[in-house]
mmCIF file with all atom_site columns, C-alpha atoms in Angstrom:
data_model
loop_
_atom_site.group_PDB
_atom_site.id
_atom_site.type_symbol
_atom_site.label_atom_id
_atom_site.label_alt_id
_atom_site.label_comp_id
_atom_site.label_asym_id
_atom_site.label_entity_id
_atom_site.label_seq_id
_atom_site.pdbx_PDB_ins_code
_atom_site.Cartn_x
_atom_site.Cartn_y
_atom_site.Cartn_z
_atom_site.occupancy
_atom_site.B_iso_or_equiv
_atom_site.pdbx_formal_charge
_atom_site.auth_seq_id
_atom_site.auth_comp_id
_atom_site.auth_asym_id
_atom_site.auth_atom_id
_atom_site.pdbx_PDB_model_num
ATOM 1   C CA . MET O 1 1   ? -13.971 -20.243 -12.604 1.00 39.00 ? 823 MET O CA 1
ATOM 2   C CA . SER O 1 2   ? -17.658 -20.129 -11.455 1.00 40.00 ? 824 SER O CA 1
ATOM 3   C CA . ARG O 1 3   ? -20.088 -17.057 -12.064 1.00 44.00 ? 825 ARG O CA 1
ATOM 4   C CA . MET O 1 4   ? -18.789 -14.458 -10.102 1.00 44.00 ? 826 MET O CA 1
ATOM 5   C CA . GLU O 1 5   ? -20.678 -12.829 -7.464  1.00 48.00 ? 827 GLU O CA 1
ATOM 6   C CA . ASP O 1 6   ? -20.844 -8.863  -7.553  1.00 53.00 ? 828 ASP O CA 1
ATOM 7   C CA . ASN O 1 7   ? -20.548 -8.364  -3.701  1.00 56.00 ? 829 ASN O CA 1
ATOM 8   C CA . GLY O 1 8   ? -16.388 -8.367  -4.483  1.00 59.00 ? 830 GLY O CA 1
ATOM 9   C CA . PRO O 1 9   ? -12.958 -9.236  -5.967  1.00 56.00 ? 831 PRO O CA 1
ATOM 10  C CA . VAL O 1 10  ? -12.210 -12.778 -6.054  1.00 52.00 ? 832 VAL O CA 1
ATOM 11  C CA . TYR O 1 11  ? -8.273  -13.669 -5.556  1.00 48.00 ? 833 TYR O CA 1
ATOM 12  C CA . PHE O 1 12  ? -7.017  -16.978 -7.457  1.00 48.00 ? 834 PHE O CA 1
ATOM 13  C CA . ASN O 1 13  ? -2.950  -18.150 -8.556  1.00 48.00 ? 835 ASN O CA 1
ATOM 14  C CA . GLY O 1 14  ? -2.057  -18.855 -12.289 1.00 48.00 ? 836 GLY O CA 1
ATOM 15  C CA . ASP O 1 15  ? -2.323  -22.791 -10.966 1.00 44.00 ? 837 ASP O CA 1
ATOM 16  C CA . PHE O 1 16  ? -5.331  -24.228 -12.596 1.00 43.00 ? 838 PHE O CA 1
ATOM 17  C CA . GLY O 1 17  ? -4.592  -27.292 -12.376 1.00 42.00 ? 839 GLY O CA 1
ATOM 18  C CA . THR O 1 18  ? -3.615  -28.447 -15.811 1.00 42.00 ? 840 THR O CA 1
ATOM 19  C CA . GLY O 1 19  ? 0.149   -29.483 -14.930 1.00 43.00 ? 841 GLY O CA 1
ATOM 20  C CA . ASN O 1 20  ? 1.056   -26.822 -17.792 1.00 42.00 ? 842 ASN O CA 1
ATOM 21  C CA . ALA O 1 21  ? 3.576   -23.832 -17.072 1.00 40.00 ? 843 ALA O CA 1
ATOM 22  C CA . ILE O 1 22  ? 1.477   -21.460 -18.737 1.00 40.00 ? 844 ILE O CA 1
ATOM 23  C CA . LYS O 1 23  ? -2.276  -21.545 -17.678 1.00 38.00 ? 845 LYS O CA 1
ATOM 24  C CA . ARG O 1 24  ? -4.231  -18.764 -19.336 1.00 40.00 ? 846 ARG O CA 1
ATOM 25  C CA . TRP O 1 25  ? -4.077  -16.310 -21.885 1.00 41.00 ? 847 TRP O CA 1
ATOM 26  C CA . VAL O 1 26  ? -5.553  -13.043 -21.064 1.00 39.00 ? 848 VAL O CA 1
ATOM 27  C CA . THR O 1 27  ? -6.644  -10.719 -24.065 1.00 35.00 ? 849 THR O CA 1
ATOM 28  C CA . GLU O 1 28  ? -5.367  -7.283  -23.593 1.00 35.00 ? 850 GLU O CA 1
ATOM 29  C CA . GLU O 1 29  ? -6.222  -5.177  -26.610 1.00 36.00 ? 851 GLU O CA 1
ATOM 30  C CA . SER O 1 30  ? -8.617  -5.671  -29.315 1.00 36.00 ? 852 SER O CA 1
ATOM 31  C CA . ILE O 1 31  ? -7.633  -7.351  -32.577 1.00 36.00 ? 853 ILE O CA 1
ATOM 32  C CA . GLU O 1 32  ? -7.972  -5.179  -35.105 1.00 40.00 ? 854 GLU O CA 1
ATOM 33  C CA . ASN O 1 33  ? -5.200  -4.968  -37.853 1.00 38.00 ? 855 ASN O CA 1
ATOM 34  C CA . GLU O 1 34  ? -4.728  -8.721  -36.988 1.00 36.00 ? 856 GLU O CA 1
ATOM 35  C CA . SER O 1 35  ? -3.286  -8.189  -34.092 1.00 36.00 ? 857 SER O CA 1
ATOM 36  C CA . ALA O 1 36  ? -3.679  -8.853  -30.788 1.00 40.00 ? 858 ALA O CA 1
ATOM 37  C CA . LEU O 1 37  ? -1.794  -8.551  -27.352 1.00 41.00 ? 859 LEU O CA 1
ATOM 38  C CA . TYR O 1 38  ? -1.794  -11.129 -24.707 1.00 47.00 ? 860 TYR O CA 1
ATOM 39  C CA . GLN O 1 39  ? -0.173  -11.188 -21.076 1.00 52.00 ? 861 GLN O CA 1
ATOM 40  C CA . ARG O 1 40  ? 0.592   -15.019 -19.985 1.00 55.00 ? 862 ARG O CA 1
ATOM 41  C CA . ILE O 1 41  ? -0.599  -16.220 -16.565 1.00 56.00 ? 863 ILE O CA 1
ATOM 42  C CA . PHE O 1 42  ? 1.758   -18.790 -15.337 1.00 54.00 ? 864 PHE O CA 1
ATOM 43  C CA . SER O 1 43  ? 1.465   -21.556 -12.445 1.00 53.00 ? 865 SER O CA 1
ATOM 44  C CA . GLY O 1 44  ? 1.885   -19.321 -9.233  1.00 59.00 ? 866 GLY O CA 1
ATOM 45  C CA . ASP O 1 45  ? 0.854   -15.652 -10.364 1.00 68.00 ? 867 ASP O CA 1
ATOM 46  C CA . SER O 1 46  ? -1.289  -13.347 -8.239  1.00 78.00 ? 868 SER O CA 1
ATOM 47  C CA . VAL O 1 47  ? -4.589  -12.724 -10.075 1.00 82.00 ? 869 VAL O CA 1
ATOM 48  C CA . ILE O 1 48  ? -7.841  -10.719 -8.695  1.00 85.00 ? 870 ILE O CA 1
ATOM 49  C CA . ARG O 1 49  ? -10.879 -10.594 -10.504 1.00 86.00 ? 871 ARG O CA 1
ATOM 50  C CA . PHE O 1 50  ? -13.507 -7.675  -9.890  1.00 89.00 ? 872 PHE O CA 1
ATOM 51  C CA . PRO O 1 51  ? -17.206 -7.008  -10.244 1.00 90.00 ? 873 PRO O CA 1
ATOM 52  C CA . SER O 1 52  ? -16.662 -3.702  -11.979 1.00 92.00 ? 874 SER O CA 1
ATOM 53  C CA . GLU O 1 53  ? -14.762 -1.207  -13.403 1.00 93.00 ? 875 GLU O CA 1
ATOM 54  C CA . ALA O 1 54  ? -14.846 0.863   -10.735 1.00 95.00 ? 876 ALA O CA 1
ATOM 55  C CA . LYS O 1 55  ? -13.018 -1.587  -8.459  1.00 93.00 ? 877 LYS O CA 1
ATOM 56  C CA . ILE O 1 56  ? -10.426 -2.419  -10.772 1.00 94.00 ? 878 ILE O CA 1
ATOM 57  C CA . ARG O 1 57  ? -9.434  1.145   -11.359 1.00 95.00 ? 879 ARG O CA 1
ATOM 58  C CA . ASN O 1 58  ? -9.301  1.787   -7.422  1.00 94.00 ? 880 ASN O CA 1
ATOM 59  C CA . ALA O 1 59  ? -7.621  -1.386  -7.031  1.00 93.00 ? 881 ALA O CA 1
ATOM 60  C CA . TYR O 1 60  ? -4.965  -0.152  -9.492  1.00 95.00 ? 882 TYR O CA 1
ATOM 61  C CA . GLU O 1 61  ? -4.395  2.727   -7.798  1.00 94.00 ? 883 GLU O CA 1
ATOM 62  C CA . ALA O 1 62  ? -4.117  1.839   -4.586  1.00 93.00 ? 884 ALA O CA 1
ATOM 63  C CA . LEU O 1 63  ? -1.481  -1.068  -5.325  1.00 92.00 ? 885 LEU O CA 1
ATOM 64  C CA . ALA O 1 64  ? 0.281   1.353   -7.983  1.00 92.00 ? 886 ALA O CA 1
ATOM 65  C CA . ALA O 1 65  ? 0.470   4.079   -5.692  1.00 92.00 ? 887 ALA O CA 1
ATOM 66  C CA . GLY O 1 66  ? 4.276   3.718   -4.075  1.00 90.00 ? 888 GLY O CA 1
ATOM 67  C CA . GLY O 1 67  ? 4.789   0.878   -6.022  1.00 94.00 ? 889 GLY O CA 1
ATOM 68  C CA . GLN O 1 68  ? 5.381   -0.116  -10.212 1.00 96.00 ? 890 GLN O CA 1
ATOM 69  C CA . ILE O 1 69  ? 2.869   -0.110  -13.074 1.00 96.00 ? 891 ILE O CA 1
ATOM 70  C CA . LEU O 1 70  ? 3.840   -3.141  -14.830 1.00 94.00 ? 892 LEU O CA 1
ATOM 71  C CA . LYS O 1 71  ? 0.989   -2.948  -17.415 1.00 93.00 ? 893 LYS O CA 1
ATOM 72  C CA . PRO O 1 72  ? -1.348  -0.040  -17.960 1.00 95.00 ? 894 PRO O CA 1
ATOM 73  C CA . ILE O 1 73  ? -4.934  -0.544  -17.183 1.00 94.00 ? 895 ILE O CA 1
ATOM 74  C CA . THR O 1 74  ? -6.128  -1.520  -20.546 1.00 92.00 ? 896 THR O CA 1
ATOM 75  C CA . GLU O 1 75  ? -9.531  -2.089  -21.966 1.00 90.00 ? 897 GLU O CA 1
ATOM 76  C CA . THR O 1 76  ? -10.246 -5.744  -24.082 1.00 86.00 ? 898 THR O CA 1
ATOM 77  C CA . SER O 1 77  ? -11.348 -6.168  -26.828 1.00 80.00 ? 899 SER O CA 1
ATOM 78  C CA . VAL O 1 78  ? -14.547 -7.892  -25.041 1.00 79.00 ? 900 VAL O CA 1
ATOM 79  C CA . GLY O 1 79  ? -15.243 -5.063  -23.011 1.00 83.00 ? 901 GLY O CA 1
ATOM 80  C CA . GLY O 1 80  ? -13.271 -5.825  -19.750 1.00 88.00 ? 902 GLY O CA 1
ATOM 81  C CA . PHE O 1 81  ? -10.063 -4.428  -18.419 1.00 92.00 ? 903 PHE O CA 1
ATOM 82  C CA . ILE O 1 82  ? -6.157  -5.842  -17.399 1.00 91.00 ? 904 ILE O CA 1
ATOM 83  C CA . ALA O 1 83  ? -3.704  -4.657  -15.473 1.00 94.00 ? 905 ALA O CA 1
ATOM 84  C CA . ALA O 1 84  ? -0.998  -5.644  -14.129 1.00 93.00 ? 906 ALA O CA 1
ATOM 85  C CA . VAL O 1 85  ? 1.624   -3.875  -10.849 1.00 94.00 ? 907 VAL O CA 1
ATOM 86  C CA . LYS O 1 86  ? 4.076   -4.479  -8.513  1.00 93.00 ? 908 LYS O CA 1
ATOM 87  C CA . ASP O 1 87  ? 3.037   -3.350  -5.346  1.00 90.00 ? 909 ASP O CA 1
ATOM 88  C CA . ARG O 1 88  ? 4.930   -1.362  -2.779  1.00 91.00 ? 910 ARG O CA 1
ATOM 89  C CA . ASN O 1 89  ? 5.897   -4.668  -1.431  1.00 89.00 ? 911 ASN O CA 1
ATOM 90  C CA . GLY O 1 90  ? 7.196   -6.127  -4.378  1.00 90.00 ? 912 GLY O CA 1
ATOM 91  C CA . ILE O 1 91  ? 4.138   -8.381  -5.050  1.00 87.00 ? 913 ILE O CA 1
ATOM 92  C CA . GLU O 1 92  ? 2.783   -8.449  -8.519  1.00 89.00 ? 914 GLU O CA 1
ATOM 93  C CA . TRP O 1 93  ? -0.192  -8.600  -9.267  1.00 90.00 ? 915 TRP O CA 1
ATOM 94  C CA . ASN O 1 94  ? -2.535  -9.084  -12.395 1.00 89.00 ? 916 ASN O CA 1
ATOM 95  C CA . LEU O 1 95  ? -6.114  -7.389  -12.196 1.00 92.00 ? 917 LEU O CA 1
ATOM 96  C CA . GLN O 1 96  ? -8.580  -8.259  -14.712 1.00 89.00 ? 918 GLN O CA 1
ATOM 97  C CA . TYR O 1 97  ? -12.573 -7.572  -14.941 1.00 90.00 ? 919 TYR O CA 1
ATOM 98  C CA . ASP O 1 98  ? -14.773 -9.401  -17.596 1.00 85.00 ? 920 ASP O CA 1
ATOM 99  C CA . LYS O 1 99  ? -18.239 -7.742  -18.378 1.00 82.00 ? 921 LYS O CA 1
ATOM 100 C CA . GLY O 1 100 ? -21.190 -10.019 -18.161 1.00 68.00 ? 922 GLY O CA 1
#
């Protein structure tokens, strides 16, 4: 993706045009003790990238209200945040914020 503007979230799905089922790995945790956790993004997955920590946290709380938390909001090793929720309509969302 190109540089994200600071005026709002960016929505995309997991189809990055590579022809592979697994399109992207998103780091969730630091790699302390030689372990790392990742979240797979598959073709068709709904992903929202946010321009700030405050916006991802607000969306996380709003989407989780009446829904289900699939992956709690977690700070990544590079200082961003990632989460996954299923909203009250059963739609799953991957949320992402990358600093810098």
